[in-house]
PDB file of C-alpha atoms in Angstrom:
ATOM      1  CA  MET A   1     -31.684 -19.690   3.572  1.00  0.00           C
ATOM      2  CA  SER A   2     -29.641 -21.350   6.344  1.00  0.00           C
ATOM      3  CA  ALA A   3     -25.888 -20.806   6.577  1.00  0.00           C
ATOM      4  CA  SER A   4     -25.255 -24.396   5.489  1.00  0.00           C
ATOM      5  CA  ASN A   5     -27.574 -24.144   2.486  1.00  0.00           C
ATOM      6  CA  GLU A   6     -26.090 -20.778   1.587  1.00  0.00           C
ATOM      7  CA  GLU A   7     -22.594 -22.266   1.537  1.00  0.00           C
ATOM      8  CA  ASN A   8     -23.717 -25.176  -0.625  1.00  0.00           C
ATOM      9  CA  HIS A   9     -25.399 -22.740  -2.991  1.00  0.00           C
ATOM     10  CA  PHE A  10     -22.162 -20.752  -3.162  1.00  0.00           C
ATOM     11  CA  LEU A  11     -20.085 -23.825  -3.925  1.00  0.00           C
ATOM     12  CA  LYS A  12     -22.514 -25.034  -6.577  1.00  0.00           C
ATOM     13  CA  ASN A  13     -22.379 -21.712  -8.375  1.00  0.00           C
ATOM     14  CA  LEU A  14     -18.648 -21.271  -8.024  1.00  0.00           C
ATOM     15  CA  ARG A  15     -18.111 -24.640  -9.686  1.00  0.00           C
ATOM     16  CA  LYS A  16     -19.675 -23.069 -12.784  1.00  0.00           C
ATOM     17  CA  CYS A  17     -16.970 -20.420 -12.972  1.00  0.00           C
ATOM     18  CA  SER A  18     -15.574 -21.921 -16.156  1.00  0.00           C
ATOM     19  CA  ASN A  19     -18.422 -20.127 -17.947  1.00  0.00           C
ATOM     20  CA  ASP A  20     -19.049 -17.178 -15.614  1.00  0.00           C
ATOM     21  CA  GLN A  21     -16.615 -14.291 -15.233  1.00  0.00           C
ATOM     22  CA  THR A  22     -17.944 -12.661 -12.065  1.00  0.00           C
ATOM     23  CA  PHE A  23     -18.932 -14.055  -8.682  1.00  0.00           C
ATOM     24  CA  HIS A  24     -19.935 -12.283  -5.467  1.00  0.00           C
ATOM     25  CA  PHE A  25     -20.164 -13.958  -2.107  1.00  0.00           C
ATOM     26  CA  SER A  26     -19.970 -11.100   0.355  1.00  0.00           C
ATOM     27  CA  GLU A  27     -21.074 -11.441   3.984  1.00  0.00           C
ATOM     28  CA  GLY A  28     -21.092 -15.221   3.805  1.00  0.00           C
ATOM     29  CA  ASN A  29     -19.908 -17.735   6.355  1.00  0.00           C
ATOM     30  CA  LEU A  30     -17.152 -19.590   4.535  1.00  0.00           C
ATOM     31  CA  SER A  31     -14.816 -19.854   7.501  1.00  0.00           C
ATOM     32  CA  ASN A  32     -17.228 -22.131   9.362  1.00  0.00           C
ATOM     33  CA  SER A  33     -16.911 -25.019   6.929  1.00  0.00           C
ATOM     34  CA  ASN A  34     -13.463 -26.503   6.401  1.00  0.00           C
ATOM     35  CA  ASP A  35     -14.907 -29.012   3.947  1.00  0.00           C
ATOM     36  CA  ILE A  36     -16.146 -26.261   1.664  1.00  0.00           C
ATOM     37  CA  ILE A  37     -12.913 -24.272   1.894  1.00  0.00           C
ATOM     38  CA  ASN A  38     -10.944 -27.404   1.025  1.00  0.00           C
ATOM     39  CA  SER A  39     -13.290 -28.106  -1.870  1.00  0.00           C
ATOM     40  CA  LEU A  40     -12.545 -24.705  -3.360  1.00  0.00           C
ATOM     41  CA  ASP A  41      -9.078 -25.955  -4.253  1.00  0.00           C
ATOM     42  CA  GLN A  42     -10.705 -28.097  -6.941  1.00  0.00           C
ATOM     43  CA  ILE A  43     -12.612 -25.242  -8.582  1.00  0.00           C
ATOM     44  CA  GLN A  44     -11.904 -24.505 -12.235  1.00  0.00           C
ATOM     45  CA  TRP A  45     -10.994 -20.803 -12.293  1.00  0.00           C
ATOM     46  CA  THR A  46     -10.442 -20.650 -16.051  1.00  0.00           C
ATOM     47  CA  ASN A  47     -12.455 -17.537 -16.938  1.00  0.00           C
ATOM     48  CA  LEU A  48     -13.097 -15.969 -13.531  1.00  0.00           C
ATOM     49  CA  THR A  49     -12.153 -12.283 -13.711  1.00  0.00           C
ATOM     50  CA  SER A  50     -14.006 -10.783 -10.716  1.00  0.00           C
ATOM     51  CA  LEU A  51     -14.410 -12.279  -7.240  1.00  0.00           C
ATOM     52  CA  ASP A  52     -15.876 -10.768  -4.057  1.00  0.00           C
ATOM     53  CA  LEU A  53     -15.185 -12.697  -0.841  1.00  0.00           C
ATOM     54  CA  SER A  54     -15.528  -9.755   1.534  1.00  0.00           C
ATOM     55  CA  SER A  55     -16.909 -10.160   5.069  1.00  0.00           C
ATOM     56  CA  ASN A  56     -16.517 -13.921   5.256  1.00  0.00           C
ATOM     57  CA  LYS A  57     -14.267 -14.343   8.317  1.00  0.00           C
ATOM     58  CA  LEU A  58     -11.645 -15.872   6.042  1.00  0.00           C
ATOM     59  CA  ARG A  59      -8.251 -16.686   7.553  1.00  0.00           C
ATOM     60  CA  ASP A  60      -6.712 -18.418   4.543  1.00  0.00           C
ATOM     61  CA  ILE A  61      -6.777 -17.595   0.820  1.00  0.00           C
ATOM     62  CA  THR A  62      -4.481 -20.234  -0.634  1.00  0.00           C
ATOM     63  CA  LEU A  63      -7.515 -21.203  -2.737  1.00  0.00           C
ATOM     64  CA  LEU A  64      -6.627 -18.252  -4.990  1.00  0.00           C
ATOM     65  CA  THR A  65      -3.331 -19.758  -6.113  1.00  0.00           C
ATOM     66  CA  TYR A  66      -4.714 -20.774  -9.497  1.00  0.00           C
ATOM     67  CA  ALA A  67      -6.889 -17.722 -10.179  1.00  0.00           C
ATOM     68  CA  ASP A  68      -4.430 -16.279 -12.647  1.00  0.00           C
ATOM     69  CA  LYS A  69      -7.080 -14.482 -14.708  1.00  0.00           C
ATOM     70  CA  LEU A  70      -8.668 -12.562 -11.846  1.00  0.00           C
ATOM     71  CA  GLU A  71      -8.723  -8.829 -12.532  1.00  0.00           C
ATOM     72  CA  ILE A  72     -10.857  -7.637  -9.598  1.00  0.00           C
ATOM     73  CA  LEU A  73     -10.555  -9.187  -6.129  1.00  0.00           C
ATOM     74  CA  ASN A  74     -12.253  -8.072  -2.914  1.00  0.00           C
ATOM     75  CA  LEU A  75     -11.002  -9.682   0.310  1.00  0.00           C
ATOM     76  CA  SER A  76     -12.001  -6.866   2.644  1.00  0.00           C
ATOM     77  CA  ASN A  77     -13.301  -7.316   6.168  1.00  0.00           C
ATOM     78  CA  ASN A  78     -11.949 -10.793   6.868  1.00  0.00           C
ATOM     79  CA  PHE A  79      -9.486 -12.218   9.410  1.00  0.00           C
ATOM     80  CA  LEU A  80      -6.499 -12.427   7.067  1.00  0.00           C
ATOM     81  CA  ASN A  81      -2.952 -11.818   8.283  1.00  0.00           C
ATOM     82  CA  ASN A  82      -1.195 -13.118   5.171  1.00  0.00           C
ATOM     83  CA  VAL A  83      -2.224 -12.340   1.600  1.00  0.00           C
ATOM     84  CA  SER A  84       0.874 -13.587  -0.223  1.00  0.00           C
ATOM     85  CA  SER A  85      -1.312 -15.949  -2.264  1.00  0.00           C
ATOM     86  CA  VAL A  86      -2.591 -13.004  -4.310  1.00  0.00           C
ATOM     87  CA  ILE A  87       0.794 -12.924  -6.036  1.00  0.00           C
ATOM     88  CA  GLY A  88      -0.459 -15.858  -8.092  1.00  0.00           C
ATOM     89  CA  CYS A  89      -3.256 -13.682  -9.503  1.00  0.00           C
ATOM     90  CA  LYS A  90      -1.042 -12.260 -12.231  1.00  0.00           C
ATOM     91  CA  SER A  91      -3.847 -10.381 -14.007  1.00  0.00           C
ATOM     92  CA  LEU A  92      -5.061  -8.360 -11.011  1.00  0.00           C
ATOM     93  CA  ILE A  93      -5.977  -4.759 -11.748  1.00  0.00           C
ATOM     94  CA  SER A  94      -7.918  -3.940  -8.571  1.00  0.00           C
ATOM     95  CA  LEU A  95      -7.272  -5.442  -5.115  1.00  0.00           C
ATOM     96  CA  ASP A  96      -9.128  -4.689  -1.872  1.00  0.00           C
ATOM     97  CA  ILE A  97      -7.556  -6.165   1.283  1.00  0.00           C
ATOM     98  CA  SER A  98      -8.876  -3.535   3.687  1.00  0.00           C
ATOM     99  CA  LYS A  99     -10.068  -4.283   7.224  1.00  0.00           C
ATOM    100  CA  ASN A 100      -7.939  -7.345   7.900  1.00  0.00           C
ATOM    101  CA  ASP A 101      -4.990  -8.052  10.213  1.00  0.00           C
ATOM    102  CA  ILE A 102      -2.163  -7.684   7.704  1.00  0.00           C
ATOM    103  CA  HIS A 103       1.214  -6.552   9.074  1.00  0.00           C
ATOM    104  CA  GLU A 104       3.319  -6.810   5.931  1.00  0.00           C
ATOM    105  CA  LEU A 105       2.395  -6.331   2.292  1.00  0.00           C
ATOM    106  CA  PRO A 106       3.659  -9.073  -0.050  1.00  0.00           C
ATOM    107  CA  GLU A 107       5.694  -8.307  -3.170  1.00  0.00           C
ATOM    108  CA  LEU A 108       2.852  -6.660  -5.032  1.00  0.00           C
ATOM    109  CA  ASN A 109       5.334  -5.459  -7.639  1.00  0.00           C
ATOM    110  CA  ARG A 110       4.984  -8.977  -9.058  1.00  0.00           C
ATOM    111  CA  LEU A 111       1.482  -7.994 -10.192  1.00  0.00           C
ATOM    112  CA  PRO A 112       2.370  -6.046 -13.352  1.00  0.00           C
ATOM    113  CA  PHE A 113      -1.170  -4.810 -14.096  1.00  0.00           C
ATOM    114  CA  LEU A 114      -2.162  -3.672 -10.597  1.00  0.00           C
ATOM    115  CA  GLU A 115      -3.672  -0.172 -10.755  1.00  0.00           C
ATOM    116  CA  LYS A 116      -5.777   0.087  -7.602  1.00  0.00           C
ATOM    117  CA  LEU A 117      -5.006  -1.089  -4.063  1.00  0.00           C
ATOM    118  CA  ASN A 118      -7.075  -0.579  -0.924  1.00  0.00           C
ATOM    119  CA  ALA A 119      -5.038  -1.727   2.088  1.00  0.00           C
ATOM    120  CA  SER A 120      -6.743   0.543   4.611  1.00  0.00           C
ATOM    121  CA  HIS A 121      -7.425  -0.424   8.221  1.00  0.00           C
ATOM    122  CA  ASN A 122      -4.585  -2.912   8.596  1.00  0.00           C
ATOM    123  CA  PRO A 123      -1.795  -2.717  11.239  1.00  0.00           C
ATOM    124  CA  LEU A 124       0.973  -2.411   8.644  1.00  0.00           C
ATOM    125  CA  ALA A 125       4.562  -2.618   9.859  1.00  0.00           C
ATOM    126  CA  SER A 126       6.106  -2.811   6.377  1.00  0.00           C
ATOM    127  CA  ILE A 127       5.026  -1.522   2.964  1.00  0.00           C
ATOM    128  CA  SER A 128       8.213  -2.405   1.082  1.00  0.00           C
ATOM    129  CA  GLY A 129       6.200  -4.781  -1.120  1.00  0.00           C
ATOM    130  CA  LEU A 130       4.825  -1.723  -2.920  1.00  0.00           C
ATOM    131  CA  TRP A 131       8.212  -0.796  -4.319  1.00  0.00           C
ATOM    132  CA  GLY A 132       8.204  -1.219  -8.083  1.00  0.00           C
ATOM    133  CA  CYS A 133       4.409  -1.253  -8.606  1.00  0.00           C
ATOM    134  CA  MET A 134       4.876   0.527 -11.903  1.00  0.00           C
ATOM    135  CA  ASN A 135       1.201   0.808 -12.899  1.00  0.00           C
ATOM    136  CA  LEU A 136      -0.314   1.501  -9.480  1.00  0.00           C
ATOM    137  CA  ARG A 137      -2.339   4.719  -9.651  1.00  0.00           C
ATOM    138  CA  TYR A 138      -4.681   4.475  -6.637  1.00  0.00           C
ATOM    139  CA  LEU A 139      -3.460   3.630  -3.127  1.00  0.00           C
ATOM    140  CA  ASP A 140      -5.481   3.775   0.091  1.00  0.00           C
ATOM    141  CA  MET A 141      -3.665   3.162   3.387  1.00  0.00           C
ATOM    142  CA  THR A 142      -6.094   4.920   5.712  1.00  0.00           C
ATOM    143  CA  SER A 143      -5.627   4.037   9.385  1.00  0.00           C
ATOM    144  CA  CYS A 144      -2.736   1.603   8.905  1.00  0.00           C
ATOM    145  CA  HIS A 145      -0.565   2.516  11.910  1.00  0.00           C
ATOM    146  CA  LEU A 146       2.021   3.979   9.532  1.00  0.00           C
ATOM    147  CA  THR A 147       5.075   5.770  10.941  1.00  0.00           C
ATOM    148  CA  SER A 148       7.801   7.976   9.514  1.00  0.00           C
ATOM    149  CA  SER A 149      10.270   5.085   9.638  1.00  0.00           C
ATOM    150  CA  ILE A 150       7.931   2.852   7.612  1.00  0.00           C
ATOM    151  CA  LEU A 151       7.613   5.506   4.898  1.00  0.00           C
ATOM    152  CA  THR A 152      11.391   5.958   4.672  1.00  0.00           C
ATOM    153  CA  GLY A 153      11.818   2.221   4.231  1.00  0.00           C
ATOM    154  CA  LEU A 154      14.138   1.963   7.228  1.00  0.00           C
ATOM    155  CA  ASN A 155      14.068  -0.818   9.753  1.00  0.00           C
ATOM    156  CA  HIS A 156      12.561   0.677  12.913  1.00  0.00           C
ATOM    157  CA  ASN A 157      15.131  -1.114  15.074  1.00  0.00           C
ATOM    158  CA  GLU A 158      18.003   0.315  13.026  1.00  0.00           C
ATOM    159  CA  ILE A 159      17.070   3.930  13.581  1.00  0.00           C
ATOM    160  CA  GLN A 160      16.623   3.431  17.312  1.00  0.00           C
ATOM    161  CA  LEU A 161      20.136   2.160  17.975  1.00  0.00           C
ATOM    162  CA  GLY A 162      21.711   4.684  20.349  1.00  0.00           C
ATOM    163  CA  ALA A 163      19.370   7.439  19.202  1.00  0.00           C
ATOM    164  CA  ILE A 164      16.924   9.570  21.127  1.00  0.00           C
ATOM    165  CA  ASN A 165      13.836  10.145  19.006  1.00  0.00           C
ATOM    166  CA  PRO A 166      15.775  10.188  15.719  1.00  0.00           C
ATOM    167  CA  LEU A 167      12.586  11.115  13.833  1.00  0.00           C
ATOM    168  CA  GLU A 168      11.807  14.090  16.041  1.00  0.00           C
ATOM    169  CA  THR A 169      12.889  16.492  13.319  1.00  0.00           C
ATOM    170  CA  THR A 170      13.879  16.068   9.694  1.00  0.00           C
ATOM    171  CA  ASN A 171      17.393  17.420  10.220  1.00  0.00           C
ATOM    172  CA  THR A 172      17.896  15.101  13.180  1.00  0.00           C
ATOM    173  CA  LEU A 173      17.002  12.109  11.028  1.00  0.00           C
ATOM    174  CA  LEU A 174      19.306  13.051   8.154  1.00  0.00           C
ATOM    175  CA  ILE A 175      22.231  13.779  10.491  1.00  0.00           C
ATOM    176  CA  TYR A 176      21.618  10.528  12.335  1.00  0.00           C
ATOM    177  CA  LEU A 177      21.548   8.504   9.126  1.00  0.00           C
ATOM    178  CA  LYS A 178      24.826   9.976   7.927  1.00  0.00           C
ATOM    179  CA  GLU A 179      26.568   9.479  11.271  1.00  0.00           C
ATOM    180  CA  LYS A 180      25.473   5.840  11.402  1.00  0.00           C
ATOM    181  CA  ASN A 181      26.269   5.226   7.709  1.00  0.00           C
ATOM    182  CA  LEU A 182      22.621   4.370   7.122  1.00  0.00           C
ATOM    183  CA  PHE A 183      21.823   6.981   4.488  1.00  0.00           C
ATOM    184  CA  ASP A 184      22.401   4.500   1.653  1.00  0.00           C
ATOM    185  CA  LYS A 185      19.711   2.290   3.200  1.00  0.00           C
ATOM    186  CA  LEU A 186      17.106   5.014   2.878  1.00  0.00           C
ATOM    187  CA  GLN A 187      14.420   3.610   0.563  1.00  0.00           C
ATOM    188  CA  PRO A 188      11.286   5.795   0.581  1.00  0.00           C
ATOM    189  CA  THR A 189       8.866   3.152  -0.672  1.00  0.00           C
ATOM    190  CA  LEU A 190       6.266   5.493  -2.138  1.00  0.00           C
ATOM    191  CA  LEU A 191       8.892   6.944  -4.476  1.00  0.00           C
ATOM    192  CA  GLY A 192       9.044   3.511  -6.087  1.00  0.00           C
ATOM    193  CA  ILE A 193       5.478   3.974  -7.381  1.00  0.00           C
ATOM    194  CA  PRO A 194       6.194   6.517 -10.138  1.00  0.00           C
ATOM    195  CA  ASN A 195       2.687   6.573 -11.659  1.00  0.00           C
ATOM    196  CA  LEU A 196       0.771   7.030  -8.409  1.00  0.00           C
ATOM    197  CA  ARG A 197      -1.978   9.636  -8.811  1.00  0.00           C
ATOM    198  CA  LEU A 198      -4.341   9.175  -5.847  1.00  0.00           C
ATOM    199  CA  LEU A 199      -2.967   8.611  -2.337  1.00  0.00           C
ATOM    200  CA  ASN A 200      -4.986   8.356   0.884  1.00  0.00           C
ATOM    201  CA  LEU A 201      -2.920   8.236   4.087  1.00  0.00           C
ATOM    202  CA  SER A 202      -5.542   9.691   6.405  1.00  0.00           C
ATOM    203  CA  ASP A 203      -5.737   8.774  10.090  1.00  0.00           C
ATOM    204  CA  ASN A 204      -2.048   7.887  10.466  1.00  0.00           C
ATOM    205  CA  PRO A 205      -0.939  10.323  13.209  1.00  0.00           C
ATOM    206  CA  GLN A 206       2.651   9.036  13.308  1.00  0.00           C
ATOM    207  CA  ILE A 207       3.527  10.277   9.800  1.00  0.00           C
ATOM    208  CA  PHE A 208       3.474  13.927  10.837  1.00  0.00           C
ATOM    209  CA  HIS A 209       6.849  14.584   9.109  1.00  0.00           C
ATOM    210  CA  ILE A 210       5.670  13.418   5.705  1.00  0.00           C
ATOM    211  CA  LEU A 211       5.599  16.949   4.255  1.00  0.00           C
ATOM    212  CA  THR A 212       8.827  18.172   5.862  1.00  0.00           C
ATOM    213  CA  TYR A 213      11.314  15.735   4.345  1.00  0.00           C
ATOM    214  CA  GLN A 214      13.295  17.447   1.622  1.00  0.00           C
ATOM    215  CA  PHE A 215      16.575  16.218   0.194  1.00  0.00           C
ATOM    216  CA  ASN A 216      19.140  18.276  -1.688  1.00  0.00           C
ATOM    217  CA  ARG A 217      20.424  17.160  -5.068  1.00  0.00           C
ATOM    218  CA  ASN A 218      23.420  15.196  -3.757  1.00  0.00           C
ATOM    219  CA  GLU A 219      21.309  13.391  -1.180  1.00  0.00           C
ATOM    220  CA  TRP A 220      18.726  12.592  -3.823  1.00  0.00           C
ATOM    221  CA  CYS A 221      21.377  11.200  -6.184  1.00  0.00           C
ATOM    222  CA  SER A 222      22.430   8.843  -3.403  1.00  0.00           C
ATOM    223  CA  ILE A 223      18.830   7.689  -2.984  1.00  0.00           C
ATOM    224  CA  GLN A 224      18.474   7.389  -6.757  1.00  0.00           C
ATOM    225  CA  THR A 225      21.448   5.041  -6.933  1.00  0.00           C
ATOM    226  CA  ASN A 226      19.922   2.858  -4.253  1.00  0.00           C
ATOM    227  CA  LEU A 227      16.383   2.945  -5.607  1.00  0.00           C
ATOM    228  CA  TYR A 228      15.827   3.588  -9.280  1.00  0.00           C
ATOM    229  CA  ASN A 229      19.126   2.498 -10.767  1.00  0.00           C
ATOM    230  CA  LYS A 230      19.074  -0.687  -8.737  1.00  0.00           C
ATOM    231  CA  ASP A 231      15.829  -1.806 -10.341  1.00  0.00           C
ATOM    232  CA  SER A 232      16.113   0.106 -13.626  1.00  0.00           C
ATOM    233  CA  LEU A 233      13.122   2.250 -12.716  1.00  0.00           C
ATOM    234  CA  HIS A 234      12.487   5.483 -14.530  1.00  0.00           C
ATOM    235  CA  ASN A 235      12.038   8.599 -12.464  1.00  0.00           C
ATOM    236  CA  PRO A 236      10.677  11.519 -14.516  1.00  0.00           C
ATOM    237  CA  SER A 237      11.720  14.109 -11.919  1.00  0.00           C
ATOM    238  CA  THR A 238      15.452  13.337 -11.698  1.00  0.00           C
ATOM    239  CA  ASN A 239      16.304  16.635 -13.359  1.00  0.00           C
ATOM    240  CA  ASP A 240      14.156  18.738 -11.068  1.00  0.00           C
ATOM    241  CA  PRO A 241      16.590  21.046  -9.204  1.00  0.00           C
ATOM    242  CA  SER A 242      14.068  22.226  -6.596  1.00  0.00           C
ATOM    243  CA  GLY A 243      14.465  19.323  -4.175  1.00  0.00           C
ATOM    244  CA  TYR A 244      12.767  16.051  -3.395  1.00  0.00           C
ATOM    245  CA  GLY A 245      10.512  14.677  -0.669  1.00  0.00           C
ATOM    246  CA  LEU A 246       8.983  11.335   0.334  1.00  0.00           C
ATOM    247  CA  LEU A 247       6.024  11.457  -2.065  1.00  0.00           C
ATOM    248  CA  PRO A 248       5.925  11.017  -5.853  1.00  0.00           C
ATOM    249  CA  THR A 249       5.608  14.449  -7.424  1.00  0.00           C
ATOM    250  CA  ASN A 250       2.983  13.228  -9.918  1.00  0.00           C
ATOM    251  CA  ILE A 251       0.293  12.797  -7.250  1.00  0.00           C
ATOM    252  CA  GLU A 252      -2.939  14.637  -8.113  1.00  0.00           C
ATOM    253  CA  TYR A 253      -5.127  13.721  -5.108  1.00  0.00           C
ATOM    254  CA  LEU A 254      -3.716  13.574  -1.572  1.00  0.00           C
ATOM    255  CA  ASN A 255      -5.610  12.892   1.659  1.00  0.00           C
ATOM    256  CA  LEU A 256      -3.664  13.544   4.881  1.00  0.00           C
ATOM    257  CA  GLN A 257      -6.614  14.074   7.180  1.00  0.00           C
ATOM    258  CA  LYS A 258      -5.903  13.389  10.876  1.00  0.00           C
ATOM    259  CA  CYS A 259      -2.159  12.858  10.457  1.00  0.00           C
ATOM    260  CA  ASN A 260      -1.006  15.234  13.211  1.00  0.00           C
ATOM    261  CA  ILE A 261       0.679  17.441  10.603  1.00  0.00           C
ATOM    262  CA  HIS A 262       2.080  20.847  11.601  1.00  0.00           C
ATOM    263  CA  PHE A 263       4.329  21.815   8.678  1.00  0.00           C
ATOM    264  CA  ILE A 264       3.490  21.463   4.978  1.00  0.00           C
ATOM    265  CA  ASN A 265       6.456  23.008   3.152  1.00  0.00           C
ATOM    266  CA  GLY A 266       6.862  19.810   1.116  1.00  0.00           C
ATOM    267  CA  LEU A 267       3.689  20.636  -0.802  1.00  0.00           C
ATOM    268  CA  THR A 268       5.693  23.054  -2.940  1.00  0.00           C
ATOM    269  CA  LEU A 269       7.292  20.020  -4.609  1.00  0.00           C
ATOM    270  CA  MET A 270       3.957  18.596  -5.770  1.00  0.00           C
ATOM    271  CA  LYS A 271       3.263  20.590  -8.910  1.00  0.00           C
ATOM    272  CA  ARG A 272       0.403  18.395 -10.194  1.00  0.00           C
ATOM    273  CA  LEU A 273      -1.619  18.286  -6.981  1.00  0.00           C
ATOM    274  CA  HIS A 274      -5.186  19.518  -7.506  1.00  0.00           C
ATOM    275  CA  THR A 275      -7.101  17.981  -4.560  1.00  0.00           C
ATOM    276  CA  LEU A 276      -5.759  18.105  -1.003  1.00  0.00           C
ATOM    277  CA  ASN A 277      -7.357  17.168   2.325  1.00  0.00           C
ATOM    278  CA  LEU A 278      -5.519  18.434   5.417  1.00  0.00           C
ATOM    279  CA  SER A 279      -8.529  18.597   7.711  1.00  0.00           C
ATOM    280  CA  GLN A 280      -8.216  17.784  11.408  1.00  0.00           C
ATOM    281  CA  ASN A 281      -4.517  18.656  11.575  1.00  0.00           C
ATOM    282  CA  GLN A 282      -2.838  21.542  13.384  1.00  0.00           C
ATOM    283  CA  ILE A 283      -1.088  23.445  10.614  1.00  0.00           C
ATOM    284  CA  ILE A 284       1.414  25.967  11.996  1.00  0.00           C
ATOM    285  CA  ASP A 285       2.882  27.271   8.752  1.00  0.00           C
ATOM    286  CA  ASP A 286       0.508  27.447   5.781  1.00  0.00           C
ATOM    287  CA  GLN A 287       2.693  29.484   3.413  1.00  0.00           C
ATOM    288  CA  ALA A 288       3.032  26.463   1.123  1.00  0.00           C
ATOM    289  CA  LEU A 289      -0.656  26.924   0.296  1.00  0.00           C
ATOM    290  CA  MET A 290      -0.187  30.504  -0.837  1.00  0.00           C
TER     291      MET A 290
END
C-alpha cells in the first residue's frame, strides 16, 4: 500500500472512532500530509480510549485537544518538542512520549488518573510538571540529560550565580543555598510524586549525587512547608526521624544504571526497595548495601 493510500486508510478508519475504542497507526507517515493532519481536527473522539501514533514524524499534536476519554496514548519516536496538548486528555492512565525532542514537561499533575509515564530519551531541562502527580506509579526518564539541579527543582542559572561548582558536593550545595537564601526554593520534584513505585533514571551521568543528598529534620521541615503544605499534599514519611533524600521512600524498583554514581548512602532511606540496578557505575562505598 502506498504512503498516500495508507494515510487515506488511516483517516477512513479513524473517522469510525465513535464506535471503536482502540486505534493503532504506528510507523505511518502522517507528517507528510498537512491536509490529513488538519482533517483530524474534525474527528469524533467520543469513545476512543487507546491511540498509538508512534513513529510518525509528528511535530504537532493539537489534534488531541478533544480526546478527553483517552486512557492510553503512545506518541513515542516522533519530532515533538511540545506536548502540552495532552493536558486535555483528562482520562489518561498511560502516556508514552519517549524519543522526542521535549525540553520541558507540561503540568502533568492536571491528569488526575495518570499512573504510567515514559518520557525517556528526551533532552529534558525541567521536570517540574511532575510535581503533584498523585497517582503516578511508573516513571521512566532514561537518557534525559538530567542533572542534579533539575532534580532539586532549582533554576540552573540561580545556583551558578557567584558559585564555583555548587553541586560538587552535597554539603557545598546546602551551604550555598543557605548563604544565598535559596534554601526555601528547594523543590525536589520527585518528592511530589508520593505514590511512585518504579523509577528508571538510567543513563543520566549528571545525577551522580542523587543518593548522597540527605536533609536533617529541620531542613526537611523547611522543604515540607514549601512543598507539601503549599499544595496540601500528604507525605507519609513526615514522622520518619532518620533523614530524607531526593527520592520518595516508597519506591520499590530503582534503575540508576550508568549514572556515574560513587556513593550510595541514601539507599538506607529507601526501606521498601526490592529491586535495584546500579550496574556500570563506580561505587566507592557500598556499605549501604550491607
